[in-house]
XYZ file of C-alpha atoms in Angstrom:
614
model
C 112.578 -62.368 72.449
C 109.912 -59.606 71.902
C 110.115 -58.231 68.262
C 110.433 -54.636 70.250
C 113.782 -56.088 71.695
C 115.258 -57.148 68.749
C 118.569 -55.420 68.208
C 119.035 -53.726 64.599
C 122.810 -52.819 63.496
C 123.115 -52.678 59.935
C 125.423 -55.245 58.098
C 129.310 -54.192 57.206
C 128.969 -55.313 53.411
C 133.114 -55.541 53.506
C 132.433 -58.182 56.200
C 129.470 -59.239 54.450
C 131.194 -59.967 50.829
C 134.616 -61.560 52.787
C 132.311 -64.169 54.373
C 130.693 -65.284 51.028
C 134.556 -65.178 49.490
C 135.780 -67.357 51.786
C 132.876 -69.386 52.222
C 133.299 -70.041 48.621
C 136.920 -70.574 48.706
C 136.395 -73.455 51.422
C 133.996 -74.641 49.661
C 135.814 -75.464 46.323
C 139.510 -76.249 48.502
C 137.755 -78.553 51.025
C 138.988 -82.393 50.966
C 136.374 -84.515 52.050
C 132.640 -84.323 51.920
C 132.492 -83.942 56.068
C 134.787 -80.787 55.689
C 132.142 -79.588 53.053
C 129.051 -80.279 55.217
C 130.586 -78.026 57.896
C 130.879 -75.580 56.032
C 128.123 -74.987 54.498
C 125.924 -75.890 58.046
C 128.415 -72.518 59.448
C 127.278 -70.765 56.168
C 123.699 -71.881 56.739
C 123.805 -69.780 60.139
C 125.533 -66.600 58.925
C 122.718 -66.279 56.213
C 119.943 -66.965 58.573
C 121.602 -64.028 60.690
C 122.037 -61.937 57.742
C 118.217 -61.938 56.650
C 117.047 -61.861 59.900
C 118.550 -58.164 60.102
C 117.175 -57.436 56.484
C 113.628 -58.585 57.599
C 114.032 -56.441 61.161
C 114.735 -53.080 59.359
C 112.087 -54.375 56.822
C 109.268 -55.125 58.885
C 109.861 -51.869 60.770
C 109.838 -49.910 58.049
C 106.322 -51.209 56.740
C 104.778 -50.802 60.268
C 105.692 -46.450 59.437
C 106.824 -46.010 55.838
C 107.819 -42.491 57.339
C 110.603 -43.454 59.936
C 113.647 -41.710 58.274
C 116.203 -44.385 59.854
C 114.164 -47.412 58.468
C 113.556 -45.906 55.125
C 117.461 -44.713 54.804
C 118.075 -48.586 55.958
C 115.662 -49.823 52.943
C 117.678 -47.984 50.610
C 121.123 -49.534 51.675
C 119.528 -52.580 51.374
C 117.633 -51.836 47.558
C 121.338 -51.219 47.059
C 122.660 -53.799 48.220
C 120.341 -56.870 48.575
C 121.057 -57.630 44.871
C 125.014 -58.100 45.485
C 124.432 -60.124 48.473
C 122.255 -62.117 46.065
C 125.042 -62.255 43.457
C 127.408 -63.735 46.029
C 124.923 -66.410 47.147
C 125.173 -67.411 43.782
C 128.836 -68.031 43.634
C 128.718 -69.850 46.920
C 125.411 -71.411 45.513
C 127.860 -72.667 42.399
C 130.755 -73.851 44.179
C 128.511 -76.346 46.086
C 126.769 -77.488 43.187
C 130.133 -77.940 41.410
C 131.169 -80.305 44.368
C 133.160 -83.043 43.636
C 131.363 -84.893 46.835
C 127.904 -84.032 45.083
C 126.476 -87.714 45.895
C 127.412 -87.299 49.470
C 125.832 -83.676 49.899
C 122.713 -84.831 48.512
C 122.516 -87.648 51.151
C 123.250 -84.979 53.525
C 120.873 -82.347 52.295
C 118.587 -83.992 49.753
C 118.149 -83.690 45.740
C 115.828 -80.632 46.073
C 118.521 -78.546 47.660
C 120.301 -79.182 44.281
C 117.307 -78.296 42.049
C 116.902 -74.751 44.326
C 121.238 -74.037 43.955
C 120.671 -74.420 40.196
C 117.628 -71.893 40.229
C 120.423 -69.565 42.344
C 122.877 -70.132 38.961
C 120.951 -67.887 36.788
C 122.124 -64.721 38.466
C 125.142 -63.184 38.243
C 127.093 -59.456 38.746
C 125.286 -58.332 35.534
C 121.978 -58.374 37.497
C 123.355 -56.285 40.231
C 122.222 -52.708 38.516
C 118.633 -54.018 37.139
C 118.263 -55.302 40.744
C 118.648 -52.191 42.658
C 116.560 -50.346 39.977
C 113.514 -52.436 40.659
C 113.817 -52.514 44.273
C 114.022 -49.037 44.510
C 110.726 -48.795 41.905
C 109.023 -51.387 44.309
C 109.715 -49.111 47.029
C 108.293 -45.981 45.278
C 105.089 -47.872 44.154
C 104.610 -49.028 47.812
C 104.875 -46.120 49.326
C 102.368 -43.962 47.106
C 99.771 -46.686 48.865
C 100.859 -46.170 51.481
C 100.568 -42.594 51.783
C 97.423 -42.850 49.927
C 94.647 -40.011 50.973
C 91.001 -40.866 49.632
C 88.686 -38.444 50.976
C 84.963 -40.176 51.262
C 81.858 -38.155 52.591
C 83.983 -35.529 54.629
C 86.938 -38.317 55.888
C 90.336 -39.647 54.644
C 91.201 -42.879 54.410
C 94.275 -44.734 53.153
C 93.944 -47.848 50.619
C 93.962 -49.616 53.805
C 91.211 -48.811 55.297
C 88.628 -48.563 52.653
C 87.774 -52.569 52.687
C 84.553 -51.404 55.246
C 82.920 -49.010 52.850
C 83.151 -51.012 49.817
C 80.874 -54.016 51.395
C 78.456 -51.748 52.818
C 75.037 -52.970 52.878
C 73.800 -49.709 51.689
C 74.104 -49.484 47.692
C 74.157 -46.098 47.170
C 76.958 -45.734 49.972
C 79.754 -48.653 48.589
C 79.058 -47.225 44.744
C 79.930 -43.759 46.448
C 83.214 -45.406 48.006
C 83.767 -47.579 45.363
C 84.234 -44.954 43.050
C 86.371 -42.565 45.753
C 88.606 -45.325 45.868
C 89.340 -45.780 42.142
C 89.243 -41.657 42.071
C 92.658 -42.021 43.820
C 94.406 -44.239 41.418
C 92.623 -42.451 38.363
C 94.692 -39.457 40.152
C 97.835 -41.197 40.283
C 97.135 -43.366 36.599
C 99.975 -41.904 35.018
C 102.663 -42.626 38.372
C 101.668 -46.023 38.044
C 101.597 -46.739 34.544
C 105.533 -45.126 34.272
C 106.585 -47.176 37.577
C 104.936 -50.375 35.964
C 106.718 -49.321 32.412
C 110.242 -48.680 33.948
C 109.878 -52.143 35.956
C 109.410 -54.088 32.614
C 111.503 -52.452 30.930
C 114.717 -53.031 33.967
C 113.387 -56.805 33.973
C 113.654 -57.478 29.898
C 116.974 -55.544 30.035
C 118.219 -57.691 33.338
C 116.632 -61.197 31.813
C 118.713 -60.483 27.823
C 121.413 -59.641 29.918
C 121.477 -63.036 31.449
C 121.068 -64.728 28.224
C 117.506 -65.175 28.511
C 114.721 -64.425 25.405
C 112.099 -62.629 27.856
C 112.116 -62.352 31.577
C 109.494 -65.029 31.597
C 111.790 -68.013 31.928
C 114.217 -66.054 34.348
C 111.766 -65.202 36.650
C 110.634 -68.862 36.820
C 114.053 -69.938 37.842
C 114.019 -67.132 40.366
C 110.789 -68.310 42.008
C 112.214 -71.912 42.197
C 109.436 -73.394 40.075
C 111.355 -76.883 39.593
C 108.434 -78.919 38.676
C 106.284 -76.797 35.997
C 106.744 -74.205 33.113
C 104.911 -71.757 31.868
C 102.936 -73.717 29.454
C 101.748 -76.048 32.244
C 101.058 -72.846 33.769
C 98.670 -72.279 30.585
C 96.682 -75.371 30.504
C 95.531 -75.331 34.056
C 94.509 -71.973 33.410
C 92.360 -72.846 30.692
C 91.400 -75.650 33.559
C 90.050 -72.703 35.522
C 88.319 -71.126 32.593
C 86.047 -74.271 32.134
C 84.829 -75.311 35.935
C 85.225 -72.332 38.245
C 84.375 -69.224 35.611
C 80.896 -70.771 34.796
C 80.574 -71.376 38.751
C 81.555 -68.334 39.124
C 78.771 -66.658 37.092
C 76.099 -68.676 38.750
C 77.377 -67.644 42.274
C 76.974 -63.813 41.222
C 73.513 -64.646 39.713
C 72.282 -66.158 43.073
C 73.898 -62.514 44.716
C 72.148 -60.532 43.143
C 68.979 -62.067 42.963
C 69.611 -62.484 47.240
C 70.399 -58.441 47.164
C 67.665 -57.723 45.230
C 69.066 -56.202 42.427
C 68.767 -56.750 38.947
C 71.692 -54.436 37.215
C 74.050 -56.147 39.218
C 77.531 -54.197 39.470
C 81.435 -54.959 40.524
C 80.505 -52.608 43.690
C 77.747 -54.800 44.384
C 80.144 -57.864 45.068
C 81.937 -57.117 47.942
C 78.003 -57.207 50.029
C 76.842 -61.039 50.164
C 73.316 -60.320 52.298
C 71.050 -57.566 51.911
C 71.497 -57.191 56.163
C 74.998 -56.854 55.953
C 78.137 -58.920 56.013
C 79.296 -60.727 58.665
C 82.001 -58.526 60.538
C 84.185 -60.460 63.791
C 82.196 -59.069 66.892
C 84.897 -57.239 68.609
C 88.106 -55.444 68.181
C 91.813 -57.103 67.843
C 92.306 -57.492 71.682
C 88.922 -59.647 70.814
C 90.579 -61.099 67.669
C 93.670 -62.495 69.289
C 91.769 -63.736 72.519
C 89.672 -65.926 70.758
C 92.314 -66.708 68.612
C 94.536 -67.935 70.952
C 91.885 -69.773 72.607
C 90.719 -71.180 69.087
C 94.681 -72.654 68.572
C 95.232 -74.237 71.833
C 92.154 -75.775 71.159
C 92.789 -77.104 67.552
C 96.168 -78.894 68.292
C 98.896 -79.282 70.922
C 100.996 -77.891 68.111
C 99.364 -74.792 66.675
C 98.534 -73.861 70.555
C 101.902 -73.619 71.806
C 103.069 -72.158 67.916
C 100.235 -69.059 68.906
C 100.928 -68.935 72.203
C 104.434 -68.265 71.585
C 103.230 -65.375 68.572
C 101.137 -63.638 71.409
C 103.857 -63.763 74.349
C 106.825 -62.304 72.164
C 104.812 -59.787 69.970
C 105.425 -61.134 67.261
C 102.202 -59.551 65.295
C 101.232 -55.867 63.814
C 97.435 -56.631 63.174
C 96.051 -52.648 62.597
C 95.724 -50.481 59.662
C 96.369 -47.198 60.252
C 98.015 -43.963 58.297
C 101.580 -44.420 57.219
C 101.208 -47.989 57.056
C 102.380 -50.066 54.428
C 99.089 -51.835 52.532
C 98.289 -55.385 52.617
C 99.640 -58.501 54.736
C 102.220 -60.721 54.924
C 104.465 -63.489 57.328
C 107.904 -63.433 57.419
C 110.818 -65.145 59.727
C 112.688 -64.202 61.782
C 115.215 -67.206 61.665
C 118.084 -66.366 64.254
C 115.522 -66.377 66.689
C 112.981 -69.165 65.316
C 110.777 -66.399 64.832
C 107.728 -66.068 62.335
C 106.242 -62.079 62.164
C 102.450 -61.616 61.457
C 101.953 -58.238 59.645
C 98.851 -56.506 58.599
C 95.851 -54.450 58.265
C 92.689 -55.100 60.177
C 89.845 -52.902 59.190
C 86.768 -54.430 61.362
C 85.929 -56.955 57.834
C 85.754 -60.712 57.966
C 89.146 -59.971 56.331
C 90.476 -59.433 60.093
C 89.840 -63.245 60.498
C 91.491 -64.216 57.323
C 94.694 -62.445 58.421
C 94.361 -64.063 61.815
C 94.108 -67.759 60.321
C 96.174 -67.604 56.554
C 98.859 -65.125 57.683
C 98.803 -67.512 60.776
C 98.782 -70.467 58.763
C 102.307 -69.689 56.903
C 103.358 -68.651 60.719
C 102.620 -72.107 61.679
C 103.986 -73.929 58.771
C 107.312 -71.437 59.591
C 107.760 -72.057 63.285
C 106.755 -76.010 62.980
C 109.911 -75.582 59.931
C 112.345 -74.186 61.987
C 114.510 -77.090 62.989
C 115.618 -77.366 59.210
C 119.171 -76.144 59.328
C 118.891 -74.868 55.938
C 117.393 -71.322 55.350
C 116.368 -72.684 51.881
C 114.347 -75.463 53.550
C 112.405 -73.221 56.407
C 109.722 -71.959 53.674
C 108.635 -73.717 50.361
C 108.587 -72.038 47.196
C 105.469 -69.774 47.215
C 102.976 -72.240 45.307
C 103.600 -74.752 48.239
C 103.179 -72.373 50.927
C 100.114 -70.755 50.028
C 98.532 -74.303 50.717
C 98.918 -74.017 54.749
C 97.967 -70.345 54.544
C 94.304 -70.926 52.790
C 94.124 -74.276 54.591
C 94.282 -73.223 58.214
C 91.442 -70.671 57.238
C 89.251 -74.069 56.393
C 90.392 -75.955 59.558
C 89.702 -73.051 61.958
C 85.713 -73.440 60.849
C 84.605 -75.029 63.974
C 85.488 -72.346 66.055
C 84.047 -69.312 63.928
C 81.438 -69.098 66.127
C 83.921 -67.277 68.488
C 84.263 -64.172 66.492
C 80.728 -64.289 64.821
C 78.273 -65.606 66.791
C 74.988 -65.665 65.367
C 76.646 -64.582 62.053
C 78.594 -67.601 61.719
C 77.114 -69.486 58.698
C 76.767 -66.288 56.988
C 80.534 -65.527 57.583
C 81.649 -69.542 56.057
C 79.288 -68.534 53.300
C 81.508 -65.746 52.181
C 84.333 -67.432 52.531
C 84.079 -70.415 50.357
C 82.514 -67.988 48.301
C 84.982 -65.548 48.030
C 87.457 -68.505 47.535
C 85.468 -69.480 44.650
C 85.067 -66.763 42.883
C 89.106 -65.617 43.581
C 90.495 -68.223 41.369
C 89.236 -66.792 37.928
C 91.126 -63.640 38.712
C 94.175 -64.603 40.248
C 94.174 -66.419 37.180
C 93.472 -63.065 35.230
C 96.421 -61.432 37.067
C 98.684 -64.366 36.093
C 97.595 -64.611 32.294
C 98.182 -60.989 32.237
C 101.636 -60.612 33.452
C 102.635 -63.247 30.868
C 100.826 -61.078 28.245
C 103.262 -57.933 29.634
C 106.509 -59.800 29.977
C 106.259 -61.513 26.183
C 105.233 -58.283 24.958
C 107.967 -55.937 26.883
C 107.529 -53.175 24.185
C 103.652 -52.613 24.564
C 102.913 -49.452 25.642
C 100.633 -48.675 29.588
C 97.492 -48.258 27.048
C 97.956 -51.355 25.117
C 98.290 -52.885 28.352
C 95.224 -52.099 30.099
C 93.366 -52.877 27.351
C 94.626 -56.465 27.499
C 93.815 -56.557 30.988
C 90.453 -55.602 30.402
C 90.194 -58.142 27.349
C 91.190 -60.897 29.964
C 89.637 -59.918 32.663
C 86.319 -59.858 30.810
C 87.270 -63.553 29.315
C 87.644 -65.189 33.075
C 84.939 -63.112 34.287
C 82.674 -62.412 31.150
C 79.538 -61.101 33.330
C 81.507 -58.265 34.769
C 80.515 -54.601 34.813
C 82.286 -51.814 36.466
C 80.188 -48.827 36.134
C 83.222 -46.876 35.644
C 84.967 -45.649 32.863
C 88.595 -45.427 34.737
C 88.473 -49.673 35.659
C 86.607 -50.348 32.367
C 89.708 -49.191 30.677
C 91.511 -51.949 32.040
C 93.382 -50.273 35.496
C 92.232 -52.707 37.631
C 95.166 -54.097 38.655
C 97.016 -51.041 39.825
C 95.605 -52.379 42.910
C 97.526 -55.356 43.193
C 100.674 -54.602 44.851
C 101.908 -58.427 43.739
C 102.399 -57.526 39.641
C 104.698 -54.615 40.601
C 106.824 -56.103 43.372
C 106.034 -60.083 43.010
C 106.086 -61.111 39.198
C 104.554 -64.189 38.946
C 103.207 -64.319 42.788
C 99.886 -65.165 41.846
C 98.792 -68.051 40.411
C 100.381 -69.540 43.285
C 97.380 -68.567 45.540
C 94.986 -70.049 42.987
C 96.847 -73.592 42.871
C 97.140 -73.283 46.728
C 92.992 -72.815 47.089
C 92.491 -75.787 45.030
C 94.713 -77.874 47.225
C 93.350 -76.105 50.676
C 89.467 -77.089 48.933
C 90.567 -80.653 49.178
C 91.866 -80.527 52.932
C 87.911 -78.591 53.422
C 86.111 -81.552 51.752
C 88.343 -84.272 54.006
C 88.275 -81.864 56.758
C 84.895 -82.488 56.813
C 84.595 -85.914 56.628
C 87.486 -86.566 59.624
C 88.795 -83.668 60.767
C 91.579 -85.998 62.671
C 92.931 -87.294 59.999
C 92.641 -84.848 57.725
C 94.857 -82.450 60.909
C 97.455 -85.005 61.134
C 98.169 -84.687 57.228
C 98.293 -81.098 57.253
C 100.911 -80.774 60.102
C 103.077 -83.269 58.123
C 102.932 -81.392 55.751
C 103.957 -77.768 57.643
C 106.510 -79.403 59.151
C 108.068 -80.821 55.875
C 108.779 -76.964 55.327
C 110.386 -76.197 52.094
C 112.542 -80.151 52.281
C 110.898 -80.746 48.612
C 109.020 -79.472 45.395
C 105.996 -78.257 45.341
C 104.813 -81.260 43.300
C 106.495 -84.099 46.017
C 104.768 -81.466 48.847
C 101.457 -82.457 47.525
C 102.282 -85.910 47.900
C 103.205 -85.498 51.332
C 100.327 -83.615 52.417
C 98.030 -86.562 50.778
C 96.675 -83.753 47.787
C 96.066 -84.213 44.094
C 97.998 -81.897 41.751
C 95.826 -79.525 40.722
C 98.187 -79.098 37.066
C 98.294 -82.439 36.160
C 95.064 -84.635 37.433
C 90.932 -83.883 37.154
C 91.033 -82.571 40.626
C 88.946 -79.419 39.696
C 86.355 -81.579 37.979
C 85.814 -83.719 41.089
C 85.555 -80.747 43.491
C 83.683 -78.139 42.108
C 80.352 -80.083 42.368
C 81.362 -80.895 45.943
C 81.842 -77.310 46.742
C 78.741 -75.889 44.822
C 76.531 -78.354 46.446
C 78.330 -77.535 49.966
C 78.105 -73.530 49.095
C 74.205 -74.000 48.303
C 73.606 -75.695 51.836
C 75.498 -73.070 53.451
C 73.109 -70.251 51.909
C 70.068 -72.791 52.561
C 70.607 -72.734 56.212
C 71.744 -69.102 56.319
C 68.512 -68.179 54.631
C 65.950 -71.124 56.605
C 67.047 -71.210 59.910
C 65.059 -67.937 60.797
C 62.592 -68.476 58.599
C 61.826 -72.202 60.404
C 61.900 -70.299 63.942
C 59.167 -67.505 62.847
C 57.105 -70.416 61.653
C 57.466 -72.569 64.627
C 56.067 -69.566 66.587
C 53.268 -69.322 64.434
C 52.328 -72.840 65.116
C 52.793 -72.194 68.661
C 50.941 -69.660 69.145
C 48.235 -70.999 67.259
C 48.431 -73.694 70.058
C 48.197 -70.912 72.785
C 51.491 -71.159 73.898
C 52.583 -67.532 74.065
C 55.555 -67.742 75.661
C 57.199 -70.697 74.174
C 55.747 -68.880 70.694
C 57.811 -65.582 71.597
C 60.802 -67.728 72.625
C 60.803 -68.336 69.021
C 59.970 -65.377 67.659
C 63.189 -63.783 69.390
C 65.177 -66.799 68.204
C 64.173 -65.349 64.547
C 65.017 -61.479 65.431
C 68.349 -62.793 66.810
C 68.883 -64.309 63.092
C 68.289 -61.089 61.216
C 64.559 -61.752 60.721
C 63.619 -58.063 61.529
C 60.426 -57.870 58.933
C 57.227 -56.270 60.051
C 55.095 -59.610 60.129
C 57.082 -60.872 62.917
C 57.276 -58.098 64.877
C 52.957 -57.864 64.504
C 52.933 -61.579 65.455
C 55.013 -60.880 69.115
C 52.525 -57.954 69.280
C 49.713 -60.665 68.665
C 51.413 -62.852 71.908
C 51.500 -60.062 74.319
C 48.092 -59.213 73.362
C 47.266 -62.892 73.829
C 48.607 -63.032 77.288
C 47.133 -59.521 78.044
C 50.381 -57.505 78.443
């Protein structure tokens, strides 16, 4: 079914709440294990049916943040997503409590166990603190989304800026750059009292629960079964010693590449003095070569992106009124991932088009699990076939960039690279906020800006607003997503190690990635990367053995980006020197067509024509 065709009726919540009773009261009165797994395979169902209508009215309402009916439908469910979560939990409880336990985890595995016992830690006293924070998730969103930034004479949203800030032109991105962080200086003190009211609602809802700080709750609530936030510590300092200094050098080789030699935070979003490279056509374009690029991968992600194009099941461009950002949900009555996002004519458009497409994948190759807990992993685990699938689409870059190609895998790895020392940041920060609720917005950006200058210790902002540590207004994931971030960084290292094998047999390495996707969310995130044939980046030297890999492989990259027109102008020299014009100017062009537009070559093609008398 077309997403366009799917039918939207809000949930009765007096229906709603009399299924989860009942459900519950089965549950606990049942007399045999059989009679148990029935019940909770019919229960399964209803909840799959139940979120698919939450996600419907969701996704809708991101595609216009204005629609009236959508946003009146968000705030029935801000109200009421948090009971239907408090009555998961008593159905979540009764199963755990089972007297058949051994049988249901035959049935349904351990893991489903360790997940119902994350579901434990909520109860009716986090009903209020709940609908507080989803409604304050909701305001922050939509002041983004509504964003106006007026640059030379036009508005853009937050959305749309991406473009301007990688502009080969330095003058021009500083100029954007700064109308961009204009608009949150504007709106500092809405953030800071959104950001201040969140923290406070989460402390309150975590002592509620019996917790010390929110820290520990909110690590039950993502499901993190296998590590704690101490483990979470020690890789960070992991991070701090191989990809920071890495890091550094990368910038280094920027801006001596750009040219510049006061090099600035608006300077890194430009890799080449020429330009970035940018896909070489619009989304019909995109998805065309997309779909093209899947079939041809696998059998599997073919038919998976065939089945995304035919049913709609994607909202690919930024425009006003749009909710900021990207993301892939499910749809899981009708076996359904949903693509959304913002393409803005960047590389970026390409990332959306392989990691969104990459959890879409992992989602629709999941959807035989009967369990709605089992369709996705917890978010650490599925960030891995997101930033994967961008690696294992390489081969066929050449679709969207042509001549650009190398120049486009340059930035990528690059920008991978260089992300993990501040999604790291972001991480070490939001522990910083939730151990110290009672800090006040100033004391927090100044920590920000302590730790953001400790992971990143060359950086320099040129601006007095970011330098005092407001960054990460910007990052929609601290406000709604506590937490949601170092997953992405453990992710990368894991999706570095598919590159490296990827490399070496891209077969292989294939066939252990779609095992993995289709092992869905069936186990930990620790047992996942066993199953997808990974070392943990936590709790082995994976970084140590990597980084050199990539490095060297990042240095190549640049090598060939940099040589390969160089080499051509050179061979027509030698050519022509020979007296072979034409084969000389074949050359030449070959040169021009790789950004080699200096005025030596363009004398030497005017030496050929001269040579041959035209």
């Amino acid at each position: 079914m077309k997403f366009k065709d799917m039918p939207y009726t809000r949930p009765d919540m007096e229906k709603v709440k009399k299924i989860f009773k009942e459900t519950k009261e089965k549950i606990e009165n049942a007399n045999s294990a059989l009679e148990q797994i029935k019940i909770i395979e019919e229960f399964a169902n209803f909840k799959k049916d139940l979120y698919t209508t939450i996600e419907i009215a969701n996704i809708r309402l991101s595609i216009d943040t204005t629609d009236e009916f959508y946003e009146n439908e968000n705030n029935f469910f801000n109200e009421n997503k948090p009971i239907i979560e408090t009555l998961n939990t008593e159905v979540s409880r009764a199963i755990y409590n089972s007297k058949f336990r051994d049988e249901l985890e035959n049935k349904f595995g351990k893991h489903y166990f360790k997940l119902l016992e994350c579901k434990l830690v909520l109860n009716e006293k986090a009903i209020p603190f709940m609908q507080k924070e989803n409604a304050l998730s909701t305001k922050y969103d939509k002041i983004i989304a509504n964003s106006k930034i007026i640059f030379r004479g036009k508005e853009y949203t937050v959305s749309q800026m991406p473009p301007l800030l990688q502009n080969s032109d330095r003058e021009f991105r500083k100029e954007a750059y700064q109308a961009k962080a204009k608009f949150f200086e504007e709106h500092q003190e809405e953030f800071d009292n959104i950001y201040d009211e969140m923290v406070k609602v989460r402390t309150e809802m975590a002592h509620a629960l019996g917790y010390e700080n929110y820290v520990d709750l909110q690590y039950k609530l993502l499901n993190r079964t296998d590590y704690n936030h101490e483990d979470v510590a020690k890789y960070r300092e992991k991070v701090l010693k191989t990809l920071t200094p890495l890091a550094i050098k990368i910038r280094e080789k920027q801006a001596e590449r750009l040219g510049i030699k006061d090099f600035k935070y608006f300077d890194e979003a430009c890799d080449f003095k020429d330009g970035n490279s940018n896909p070489n056509g619009d989304v019909d374009f995109i998805v065309k070569n997309a779909q093209k690029m899947y079939n041809e991968l696998s059998p599997e992600t073919g038919k998976f992106f065939d089945f995304m194009v035919e049913n709609e099941l994607m909202d690919l461009v930024a425009k006003p009124k749009k909710r900021v950002g990207g993301y892939c949900t499910s749809l899981d009555k009708y076996k359904s991932p949903f693509i959304f996002s913002n393409f803005n004519g960047t590389k970026g458009d390409i990332d959306v088009i392989t990691h969104e497409a990459g959890h879409a994948f992992q989602c629709y190759m999941s959807q035989y699990q009967l369990l709605p807990e089992y369709v996705w992993p917890t978010y650490d685990a599925a960030e891995i076939h997101s930033m994967s699938m961008e690696f294992l689409t390489w081969p066929w870059m050449e679709l969207f960039f042509g001549k650009n190609t190398n120049k486009f895998k340059y930035s990528a790895l690059k920008g991978a690279l260089t992300f993990i020392p501040y999604g790291v940041t972001i991480d070490h920060f939001q522990h910083y906020v939730y151990e110290n609720p009672n800090a006040t917005p100033a004391e927090r950006r100044k920590k920000y800006h302590e730790l953001e200058l400790m992971y990143k210790p060359d950086l320099d902002y040129d601006n007095a607003f970011y330098d005092s540590g407001a960054f990460w207004f910007a990052q929609g994931h601290v406000f709604w997503a506590p937490f949601y971030y170092i997953d992405y960084t453990l992710a990368q290292v894991c999706a570095f190690q598919y590159l490296l094998k990827y490399l070496d047999n891209k077969e292989k390495t294939l066939k252990e990635y779609t095992t993995l996707c289709k092992a869905g969310g069936s186990k930990s995130f620790f047992d996942l990367i066993e199953i997808g044939k990974l070392k943990n980046p936590m709790n082995t030297d994976i970084l140590e053995e990597i980084v050199p890999k990539l490095e060297e492989l990042l240095k190549n990259m640049i090598n060939k980006s940099q040589n390969d027109e160089w080499l051509y102008s050179e061979l027509g020299y030698c050519l022509a020197e020979q007296g072979r014009q034409e084969e000389a100017l074949e050359s030449y062009f070959k040169a021009i067509e790789l950004n080699r537009n200096d005025a030596w070559i363009f004398t030497r093609i005017g030496m050929c024509y001269k040579n041959m008398d035209k």
